[in-house]
CSV table of C-alpha atoms in Angstrom, one decimal:
chain,number,residue,atom,x,y,z
A,1,UNK,CA,16.2,2.4,-18.5
A,2,UNK,CA,18.9,1.3,-21.0
A,3,UNK,CA,21.4,0.9,-17.9
A,4,UNK,CA,18.8,-1.1,-16.1
A,5,UNK,CA,18.3,-3.4,-18.9
A,6,UNK,CA,22.0,-3.9,-19.4
A,7,UNK,CA,22.3,-4.8,-15.7
A,8,UNK,CA,19.6,-7.2,-15.7
A,9,UNK,CA,21.1,-8.8,-18.8
A,10,UNK,CA,24.6,-8.9,-17.2
A,11,UNK,CA,23.4,-10.5,-14.1
A,12,UNK,CA,21.4,-13.1,-16.0
A,13,UNK,CA,24.7,-14.0,-18.2
A,14,UNK,CA,26.8,-14.1,-15.0
A,15,UNK,CA,24.2,-16.2,-13.3
A,16,UNK,CA,24.1,-18.7,-16.1
A,17,UNK,CA,27.8,-18.8,-16.4
A,18,UNK,CA,28.2,-19.4,-12.7
A,19,UNK,CA,25.9,-22.2,-13.1
A,20,UNK,CA,27.8,-23.8,-15.9
A,21,UNK,CA,31.1,-23.1,-14.2
A,22,UNK,CA,29.8,-25.0,-11.3
A,23,UNK,CA,29.0,-28.0,-13.4
A,24,UNK,CA,32.6,-27.8,-14.9
A,25,UNK,CA,34.1,-27.8,-11.3
A,26,UNK,CA,32.1,-31.0,-10.8
A,27,UNK,CA,33.3,-32.6,-14.0
A,28,UNK,CA,36.9,-31.7,-13.1
A,29,UNK,CA,36.5,-33.2,-9.6
A,30,UNK,CA,35.2,-36.3,-11.2
A,31,UNK,CA,38.3,-36.6,-13.3
A,32,UNK,CA,40.4,-36.5,-10.3
A,33,UNK,CA,38.2,-39.1,-8.8
A,34,UNK,CA,38.6,-41.2,-12.0
A,35,UNK,CA,42.4,-40.7,-11.7
A,36,UNK,CA,42.7,-41.9,-8.1
A,37,UNK,CA,40.4,-44.9,-8.9
A,38,UNK,CA,42.6,-45.8,-12.0
A,39,UNK,CA,45.8,-45.4,-9.9
A,40,UNK,CA,44.6,-48.0,-7.2
A,41,UNK,CA,43.7,-50.4,-9.9
A,42,UNK,CA,46.6,-50.1,-12.1
A,43,UNK,CA,49.0,-50.5,-9.1
A,44,UNK,CA,47.1,-53.5,-7.9
A,45,UNK,CA,47.3,-55.1,-11.4
A,46,UNK,CA,51.0,-54.3,-12.0
A,47,UNK,CA,51.8,-55.8,-8.5
A,48,UNK,CA,49.9,-58.9,-9.0
A,49,UNK,CA,51.7,-59.6,-12.4
A,50,UNK,CA,55.3,-58.5,-11.5
A,51,UNK,CA,55.5,-59.4,-7.8
A,52,UNK,CA,52.9,-62.1,-7.3
A,53,UNK,CA,52.9,-64.2,-10.4
A,54,UNK,CA,56.2,-63.3,-12.3
A,55,UNK,CA,58.8,-64.4,-9.7
A,56,UNK,CA,57.1,-67.8,-9.5
A,57,UNK,CA,57.1,-68.1,-13.2
A,58,UNK,CA,60.8,-67.1,-13.3
A,59,UNK,CA,61.7,-69.9,-10.7
A,60,UNK,CA,59.9,-72.3,-12.9
A,61,UNK,CA,61.9,-71.1,-16.1
A,62,UNK,CA,65.1,-71.8,-13.9
A,63,UNK,CA,64.0,-75.1,-13.0
A,64,UNK,CA,62.8,-76.1,-16.4
A,65,UNK,CA,66.2,-75.0,-17.8
A,66,UNK,CA,68.2,-76.9,-15.3
A,67,UNK,CA,66.1,-80.0,-15.7
A,68,UNK,CA,67.9,-80.5,-19.1
A,69,UNK,CA,71.7,-79.8,-18.1
A,70,UNK,CA,72.8,-81.2,-21.6
A,71,UNK,CA,75.2,-84.0,-22.2
A,72,UNK,CA,76.4,-84.1,-18.7
A,73,UNK,CA,73.4,-86.3,-17.8
A,74,UNK,CA,74.6,-88.9,-20.1
A,75,UNK,CA,78.2,-88.9,-18.7
A,76,UNK,CA,79.3,-92.4,-17.0
A,77,UNK,CA,79.7,-93.0,-13.5
A,78,UNK,CA,79.1,-90.8,-10.6
A,79,UNK,CA,79.1,-87.5,-12.8
A,80,UNK,CA,76.1,-88.9,-14.8
A,81,UNK,CA,74.4,-90.1,-11.7
A,82,UNK,CA,74.6,-86.9,-10.0
A,83,UNK,CA,73.7,-84.9,-13.1
A,84,UNK,CA,70.4,-87.2,-13.5
A,85,UNK,CA,69.6,-86.6,-10.0
A,86,UNK,CA,69.8,-83.1,-10.2
A,87,UNK,CA,68.0,-82.9,-13.4
A,88,UNK,CA,65.2,-84.9,-11.9
A,89,UNK,CA,64.9,-82.8,-8.9
A,90,UNK,CA,64.4,-79.7,-11.2
A,91,UNK,CA,62.0,-81.5,-13.3
A,92,UNK,CA,59.9,-82.5,-10.2
A,93,UNK,CA,59.9,-78.8,-9.3
A,94,UNK,CA,58.4,-77.8,-12.7
A,95,UNK,CA,56.0,-80.5,-12.5
A,96,UNK,CA,54.8,-79.5,-9.1
A,97,UNK,CA,54.3,-75.8,-10.1
A,98,UNK,CA,52.5,-76.9,-13.1
A,99,UNK,CA,50.1,-79.2,-11.1
A,100,UNK,CA,49.6,-76.6,-8.5
A,101,UNK,CA,48.7,-73.7,-10.9
A,102,UNK,CA,46.9,-75.6,-13.9
A,103,UNK,CA,43.6,-74.1,-14.7
A,104,UNK,CA,44.1,-71.0,-12.5
A,105,UNK,CA,43.9,-67.3,-13.8
A,106,UNK,CA,47.7,-66.9,-13.7
A,107,UNK,CA,50.9,-67.1,-15.5
A,108,UNK,CA,51.3,-70.6,-14.7
A,109,UNK,CA,47.7,-71.7,-15.2
A,110,UNK,CA,48.1,-72.5,-18.9
A,111,UNK,CA,50.4,-72.1,-21.7
A,112,UNK,CA,48.7,-69.0,-23.1
A,113,UNK,CA,51.6,-66.9,-22.0
A,114,UNK,CA,54.4,-69.2,-23.1
A,115,UNK,CA,56.7,-67.5,-25.6
A,116,UNK,CA,58.0,-69.4,-28.5
A,117,UNK,CA,61.5,-68.7,-27.4
A,118,UNK,CA,60.9,-69.6,-24.0
A,119,UNK,CA,59.7,-67.6,-20.7
A,120,UNK,CA,56.4,-66.1,-19.8
A,121,UNK,CA,55.0,-63.1,-21.7
A,122,UNK,CA,54.5,-60.7,-18.8
A,123,UNK,CA,53.4,-57.6,-20.9
A,124,UNK,CA,50.8,-59.6,-22.6
A,125,UNK,CA,49.6,-61.0,-19.2
A,126,UNK,CA,49.5,-57.5,-17.9
A,127,UNK,CA,47.2,-56.4,-20.8
A,128,UNK,CA,44.9,-59.1,-20.1
A,129,UNK,CA,44.7,-58.4,-16.3
A,130,UNK,CA,44.1,-54.6,-17.0
A,131,UNK,CA,41.4,-55.6,-19.5
A,132,UNK,CA,39.7,-57.9,-17.2
A,133,UNK,CA,39.6,-55.2,-14.4
A,134,UNK,CA,38.3,-52.5,-16.8
A,135,UNK,CA,41.3,-51.3,-18.3
A,136,UNK,CA,41.9,-47.5,-18.7
A,137,UNK,CA,38.9,-45.1,-18.1
A,138,UNK,CA,40.5,-41.7,-17.9
A,139,UNK,CA,38.7,-38.8,-19.4
A,140,UNK,CA,40.8,-36.1,-17.9
A,141,UNK,CA,39.4,-32.6,-17.4
A,142,UNK,CA,38.3,-32.4,-21.0
A,143,UNK,CA,34.6,-32.6,-20.6
A,144,UNK,CA,34.9,-29.9,-17.8
A,145,UNK,CA,36.8,-27.7,-20.1
A,146,UNK,CA,34.2,-27.7,-22.7
A,147,UNK,CA,31.4,-26.7,-20.3
A,148,UNK,CA,33.8,-24.1,-18.8
A,149,UNK,CA,34.5,-22.7,-22.2
A,150,UNK,CA,30.7,-22.1,-22.9
A,151,UNK,CA,30.4,-20.7,-19.3
A,152,UNK,CA,33.3,-18.2,-20.1
A,153,UNK,CA,31.8,-17.3,-23.4
A,154,UNK,CA,28.5,-16.5,-21.7
A,155,UNK,CA,29.9,-14.5,-19.0
A,156,UNK,CA,32.0,-12.6,-21.4
A,157,UNK,CA,29.0,-11.5,-23.2
A,158,UNK,CA,28.4,-8.9,-20.4
A,159,UNK,CA,31.5,-7.1,-21.4
A,160,UNK,CA,30.3,-5.9,-24.9
A,161,UNK,CA,26.9,-5.0,-23.5
A,162,UNK,CA,28.4,-2.7,-21.1
A,163,UNK,CA,30.9,-1.5,-23.6
A,164,UNK,CA,27.9,-0.8,-26.0
A,165,UNK,CA,26.1,1.0,-23.3
A,166,UNK,CA,29.1,3.4,-22.5
A,167,UNK,CA,29.6,3.9,-26.3
A,168,UNK,CA,26.0,5.1,-26.5
A,169,UNK,CA,26.5,7.6,-23.7
A,170,UNK,CA,29.6,8.9,-25.0
A,171,UNK,CA,27.8,9.5,-28.3
A,172,UNK,CA,24.8,11.3,-26.5
A,173,UNK,CA,27.1,13.6,-24.6
A,174,UNK,CA,29.1,14.4,-27.6
A,175,UNK,CA,25.9,15.6,-29.2
A,176,UNK,CA,25.3,17.6,-26.1
A,177,UNK,CA,28.6,19.1,-26.2
A,178,UNK,CA,27.9,20.3,-29.8
A,179,UNK,CA,24.6,21.8,-28.8
A,180,UNK,CA,26.5,23.5,-26.0
A,181,UNK,CA,28.9,25.0,-28.3
A,182,UNK,CA,26.2,27.4,-29.3
A,183,UNK,CA,25.6,28.2,-25.7
A,184,UNK,CA,22.0,26.5,-25.3
A,185,UNK,CA,20.8,23.1,-24.5
A,186,UNK,CA,18.2,21.3,-26.8
A,187,UNK,CA,14.6,22.1,-26.2
A,188,UNK,CA,12.9,20.7,-23.1
A,189,UNK,CA,9.1,21.1,-23.3
A,190,UNK,CA,8.6,24.9,-24.3
A,191,UNK,CA,11.7,26.2,-22.6
A,192,UNK,CA,15.2,26.6,-23.7
A,193,UNK,CA,17.9,25.6,-21.0
A,194,UNK,CA,21.2,27.6,-21.1
A,195,UNK,CA,24.1,25.3,-20.0
A,196,UNK,CA,26.6,26.7,-17.6
A,197,UNK,CA,30.2,26.2,-18.9
A,198,UNK,CA,32.0,27.4,-15.6
A,199,UNK,CA,34.3,25.2,-13.5
A,200,UNK,CA,31.4,24.1,-11.2
A,201,UNK,CA,29.7,22.5,-14.2
A,202,UNK,CA,32.9,20.8,-15.2
A,203,UNK,CA,33.4,19.3,-11.7
A,204,UNK,CA,29.7,18.1,-11.8
A,205,UNK,CA,30.3,16.5,-15.1
A,206,UNK,CA,33.5,14.7,-13.7
A,207,UNK,CA,31.5,13.6,-10.5
A,208,UNK,CA,28.9,12.2,-12.6
A,209,UNK,CA,31.4,9.9,-14.6
A,210,UNK,CA,32.7,8.1,-11.4
A,211,UNK,CA,29.4,6.4,-10.6
A,212,UNK,CA,29.1,5.4,-14.2
A,213,UNK,CA,32.6,4.0,-14.2
A,214,UNK,CA,31.7,2.2,-10.9
A,215,UNK,CA,28.6,0.6,-12.4
A,216,UNK,CA,30.6,-0.8,-15.4
A,217,UNK,CA,33.3,-2.2,-13.0
A,218,UNK,CA,30.5,-3.9,-11.0
A,219,UNK,CA,28.8,-5.3,-14.0
A,220,UNK,CA,32.0,-6.4,-16.0
A,221,UNK,CA,34.6,-7.6,-13.1
A,222,UNK,CA,32.4,-10.3,-11.9
A,223,UNK,CA,32.6,-12.2,-15.2
A,224,UNK,CA,36.5,-11.8,-15.1
A,225,UNK,CA,36.6,-12.8,-11.3
A,226,UNK,CA,34.4,-15.9,-12.1
A,227,UNK,CA,36.7,-17.0,-14.9
A,228,UNK,CA,39.8,-16.5,-12.6
A,229,UNK,CA,38.2,-18.3,-9.8
A,230,UNK,CA,37.2,-21.2,-12.0
A,231,UNK,CA,40.6,-21.4,-13.5
A,232,UNK,CA,42.1,-21.8,-10.1
A,233,UNK,CA,39.8,-24.7,-9.4
A,234,UNK,CA,41.0,-26.4,-12.7
A,235,UNK,CA,44.7,-25.8,-11.8
A,236,UNK,CA,44.3,-27.3,-8.5
A,237,UNK,CA,42.6,-30.3,-10.0
A,238,UNK,CA,45.5,-30.7,-12.7
A,239,UNK,CA,47.9,-30.5,-9.8
A,240,UNK,CA,46.2,-33.1,-7.8
A,241,UNK,CA,45.8,-35.3,-11.0
A,242,UNK,CA,49.5,-34.9,-11.9
A,243,UNK,CA,50.5,-35.6,-8.1
A,244,UNK,CA,48.4,-39.0,-8.4
A,245,UNK,CA,50.1,-39.8,-11.8
A,246,UNK,CA,53.6,-39.1,-10.4
A,247,UNK,CA,53.1,-41.5,-7.5
A,248,UNK,CA,51.5,-44.0,-9.7
A,249,UNK,CA,54.3,-43.8,-12.2
A,250,UNK,CA,57.0,-44.3,-9.4
A,251,UNK,CA,55.0,-47.3,-7.9
A,252,UNK,CA,54.4,-49.1,-11.0
A,253,UNK,CA,57.8,-48.6,-12.7
A,254,UNK,CA,59.5,-49.5,-9.6
A,255,UNK,CA,57.5,-52.6,-9.2
A,256,UNK,CA,58.4,-53.8,-12.8
A,257,UNK,CA,62.2,-53.0,-12.3
A,258,UNK,CA,62.1,-54.7,-9.0
A,259,UNK,CA,61.2,-58.0,-10.7
A,260,UNK,CA,64.2,-57.6,-13.3
A,261,UNK,CA,66.6,-56.6,-10.5
A,262,UNK,CA,65.7,-59.6,-8.4
A,263,UNK,CA,65.8,-62.0,-11.4
A,264,UNK,CA,69.3,-60.8,-12.1
A,265,UNK,CA,70.3,-61.1,-8.6
A,266,UNK,CA,69.1,-64.7,-8.7
A,267,UNK,CA,71.4,-65.5,-11.5
A,268,UNK,CA,74.3,-63.9,-9.7
A,269,UNK,CA,73.8,-65.9,-6.8
A,270,UNK,CA,73.3,-69.1,-8.7
A,271,UNK,CA,76.5,-68.2,-10.5
A,272,UNK,CA,78.3,-67.5,-7.3
A,273,UNK,CA,77.0,-70.8,-5.8
A,274,UNK,CA,78.3,-72.7,-8.7
A,275,UNK,CA,81.7,-71.2,-8.8
A,276,UNK,CA,81.8,-72.0,-4.9
A,277,UNK,CA,80.9,-75.6,-5.5
A,278,UNK,CA,83.9,-75.7,-8.1
A,279,UNK,CA,86.2,-74.2,-5.5
A,280,UNK,CA,85.3,-76.4,-2.7
A,281,UNK,CA,85.7,-79.5,-4.9
A,282,UNK,CA,89.3,-78.7,-5.0
A,283,UNK,CA,89.6,-79.6,-1.3
A,284,UNK,CA,87.4,-82.6,-1.4
A,285,UNK,CA,88.9,-85.9,-0.4
A,286,UNK,CA,87.0,-88.0,-2.9
A,287,UNK,CA,88.2,-87.2,-6.2
A,288,UNK,CA,85.5,-88.9,-8.0
A,289,UNK,CA,82.9,-86.9,-6.2
A,290,UNK,CA,84.9,-83.7,-6.7
A,291,UNK,CA,85.1,-84.3,-10.4
A,292,UNK,CA,81.3,-84.9,-10.5
A,293,UNK,CA,80.4,-81.8,-8.6
A,294,UNK,CA,82.7,-79.9,-10.9
A,295,UNK,CA,81.1,-81.3,-14.1
A,296,UNK,CA,77.6,-80.5,-12.7
A,297,UNK,CA,78.7,-76.8,-11.9
A,298,UNK,CA,80.2,-76.5,-15.2
A,299,UNK,CA,76.9,-77.7,-16.8
A,300,UNK,CA,75.0,-75.2,-14.7
A,301,UNK,CA,77.3,-72.3,-15.8
A,302,UNK,CA,76.7,-73.4,-19.4
A,303,UNK,CA,73.1,-72.5,-19.2
A,304,UNK,CA,73.6,-69.0,-17.9
A,305,UNK,CA,73.4,-67.3,-21.3
A,306,UNK,CA,70.1,-69.0,-21.7
A,307,UNK,CA,68.8,-67.9,-18.6
A,308,UNK,CA,70.0,-64.3,-19.3
A,309,UNK,CA,68.1,-64.3,-22.4
A,310,UNK,CA,64.8,-65.5,-20.8
A,311,UNK,CA,65.3,-62.9,-18.1
A,312,UNK,CA,65.7,-60.1,-20.6
A,313,UNK,CA,62.6,-61.5,-22.6
A,314,UNK,CA,60.4,-61.6,-19.4
A,315,UNK,CA,61.6,-58.1,-18.2
A,316,UNK,CA,61.0,-56.3,-21.6
A,317,UNK,CA,59.0,-53.1,-21.1
A,318,UNK,CA,55.2,-53.5,-22.0
A,319,UNK,CA,54.2,-51.8,-25.2
A,320,UNK,CA,51.0,-50.8,-27.0
A,321,UNK,CA,51.8,-53.5,-29.5
A,322,UNK,CA,51.3,-56.1,-26.5
A,323,UNK,CA,47.8,-54.8,-26.0
A,324,UNK,CA,48.6,-52.7,-23.0
A,325,UNK,CA,46.7,-49.4,-22.9
A,326,UNK,CA,48.6,-46.3,-23.2
A,327,UNK,CA,48.1,-44.8,-19.5
A,328,UNK,CA,49.3,-48.1,-18.1
A,329,UNK,CA,52.4,-48.4,-20.5
A,330,UNK,CA,53.3,-44.9,-19.6
A,331,UNK,CA,53.4,-45.4,-15.9
A,332,UNK,CA,54.9,-48.8,-16.0
A,333,UNK,CA,57.6,-47.7,-18.3
A,334,UNK,CA,58.5,-44.3,-16.7
A,335,UNK,CA,61.9,-43.6,-15.8
A,336,UNK,CA,63.3,-41.1,-13.0
A,337,UNK,CA,63.5,-38.4,-15.7
A,338,UNK,CA,59.7,-38.9,-16.3
A,339,UNK,CA,59.0,-38.9,-12.5
A,340,UNK,CA,60.8,-35.4,-12.5
A,341,UNK,CA,58.8,-34.1,-15.6
A,342,UNK,CA,55.5,-35.2,-13.9
A,343,UNK,CA,56.6,-33.5,-10.7
A,344,UNK,CA,57.4,-30.5,-12.6
A,345,UNK,CA,54.1,-30.0,-14.2
A,346,UNK,CA,52.4,-30.7,-10.7
A,347,UNK,CA,54.4,-27.9,-9.3
A,348,UNK,CA,53.8,-25.5,-12.2
A,349,UNK,CA,49.9,-26.3,-11.7
A,350,UNK,CA,50.1,-25.7,-8.1
A,351,UNK,CA,51.9,-22.3,-8.5
A,352,UNK,CA,49.3,-21.3,-11.2
A,353,UNK,CA,46.5,-22.3,-8.9
A,354,UNK,CA,48.0,-19.9,-6.1
A,355,UNK,CA,48.4,-17.0,-8.6
A,356,UNK,CA,45.0,-17.4,-9.9
A,357,UNK,CA,43.5,-17.7,-6.3
A,358,UNK,CA,45.2,-14.3,-5.3
A,359,UNK,CA,43.9,-12.8,-8.5
A,360,UNK,CA,40.4,-13.8,-7.9
A,361,UNK,CA,40.7,-12.5,-4.3
A,362,UNK,CA,42.1,-9.1,-5.5
A,363,UNK,CA,39.1,-8.8,-8.2
A,364,UNK,CA,36.5,-9.5,-5.4
A,365,UNK,CA,38.0,-6.5,-3.4
A,366,UNK,CA,38.1,-4.3,-6.6
A,367,UNK,CA,34.3,-5.1,-7.1
A,368,UNK,CA,33.6,-4.3,-3.5
A,369,UNK,CA,35.3,-0.9,-3.6
A,370,UNK,CA,33.6,0.0,-6.9
A,371,UNK,CA,30.3,-1.1,-5.4
A,372,UNK,CA,30.7,1.4,-2.6
A,373,UNK,CA,30.4,4.2,-4.8
A,374,UNK,CA,26.9,3.0,-6.3
A,375,UNK,CA,25.6,2.2,-2.9
A,376,UNK,CA,26.4,5.6,-1.5
A,377,UNK,CA,24.4,7.1,-4.3
A,378,UNK,CA,21.2,5.4,-3.6
A,379,UNK,CA,18.1,7.7,-3.3
A,380,UNK,CA,17.7,8.5,0.4
A,381,UNK,CA,21.0,7.0,1.3
A,382,UNK,CA,23.0,10.3,1.1
A,383,UNK,CA,26.1,10.6,-1.0
A,384,UNK,CA,29.9,10.5,-0.5
A,385,UNK,CA,31.5,13.5,-1.6
A,386,UNK,CA,32.9,13.5,-5.0
A,387,UNK,CA,36.5,13.3,-3.7
A,388,UNK,CA,35.6,10.1,-1.6
A,389,UNK,CA,34.0,8.6,-4.8
A,390,UNK,CA,36.9,9.3,-6.8
A,391,UNK,CA,39.2,7.7,-4.4
A,392,UNK,CA,37.2,4.6,-4.0
A,393,UNK,CA,37.1,4.3,-7.8
A,394,UNK,CA,40.9,5.0,-8.1
A,395,UNK,CA,41.5,2.1,-5.3
A,396,UNK,CA,39.3,-0.3,-7.4
A,397,UNK,CA,41.2,0.5,-10.5
A,398,UNK,CA,44.5,0.2,-8.7
A,399,UNK,CA,43.5,-3.1,-7.2
A,400,UNK,CA,42.4,-4.5,-10.6
A,401,UNK,CA,45.6,-3.4,-12.0
A,402,UNK,CA,47.4,-5.1,-9.4
A,403,UNK,CA,45.6,-8.4,-9.6
A,404,UNK,CA,46.8,-8.7,-13.3
A,405,UNK,CA,50.4,-7.2,-12.8
A,406,UNK,CA,51.5,-10.6,-11.4
């Protein structure tokens, strides 16, 4: 009767743990869906700021600086005329940019992102865009972990129940052995049963232990197998989340550095063009025109330090102080070393999921082998020989040990 009660109790705890584990798995799946949704949103926002809006803002900054080429515009003669024409052309470009985008939800729509030292505040713009689109909404697998912890504790409760039952059996048999030491069994009704202490009795007792061990395995191993199977699901979800995070980091950080690289390349091209104009002026037939072109090129070169400062200010990494949420800042500022670190975590989680899956499968086999002992001893179903029962139980124990041997 006690064994039946323990069996029902363990079945109830395993059923409850299975239900809670299924809910935990759903929350882990939801964490992955949130990660995928967040990845798409942050990549879109970073692309908008650094590839759609920032290049236009950078070209306007260049035009704005070149619209004020310094004292050369006041030079007399052809040099001053050419400088004023050039400055006026760049000023017209700036005016056109501002007229086109004024009032729009972009970098150039207002002076909101204009930095005191010049240039546009791209990190602040990114923070505003992320907030307008929902910002960070990553809960991760934490909620599922909490539910799974409760499920594991509930499933684990079956183990001490079975252990207590086995302990009571051992105590009861110890009392019987002490009674047997006097050559008799306790009273049964009005009779006294004399216990046989020969080899046959020992064999019968050993054969009776095997089904008991099989019952213990069938009632406790499902809790362990459930725990391993759900850990496998969690490891799979973590591997998938890390894979998404890695690809997001590569895409977002590459997008940001692409703007910086192209801005630097623009300055190099302008510098090379200016130098080329000076070299070409040396072969010009009109000395006045050549001198004017050389003066204008020199004036352009004089503003390169200023343009380099603006490029560095606009290309600076977004930080939490700019209002950028932490997950976005991490992926936008990720370096190749960070990519490798994220990939390593993903590989470790995938390997762990594979190992846990194999362990859960082996435990299922161990449960099946142990259950064969109990099934063969059902009333009216006949019985395996004690040797077969022993071999089945030994195989179950071997498979269990193999599962945890790694």
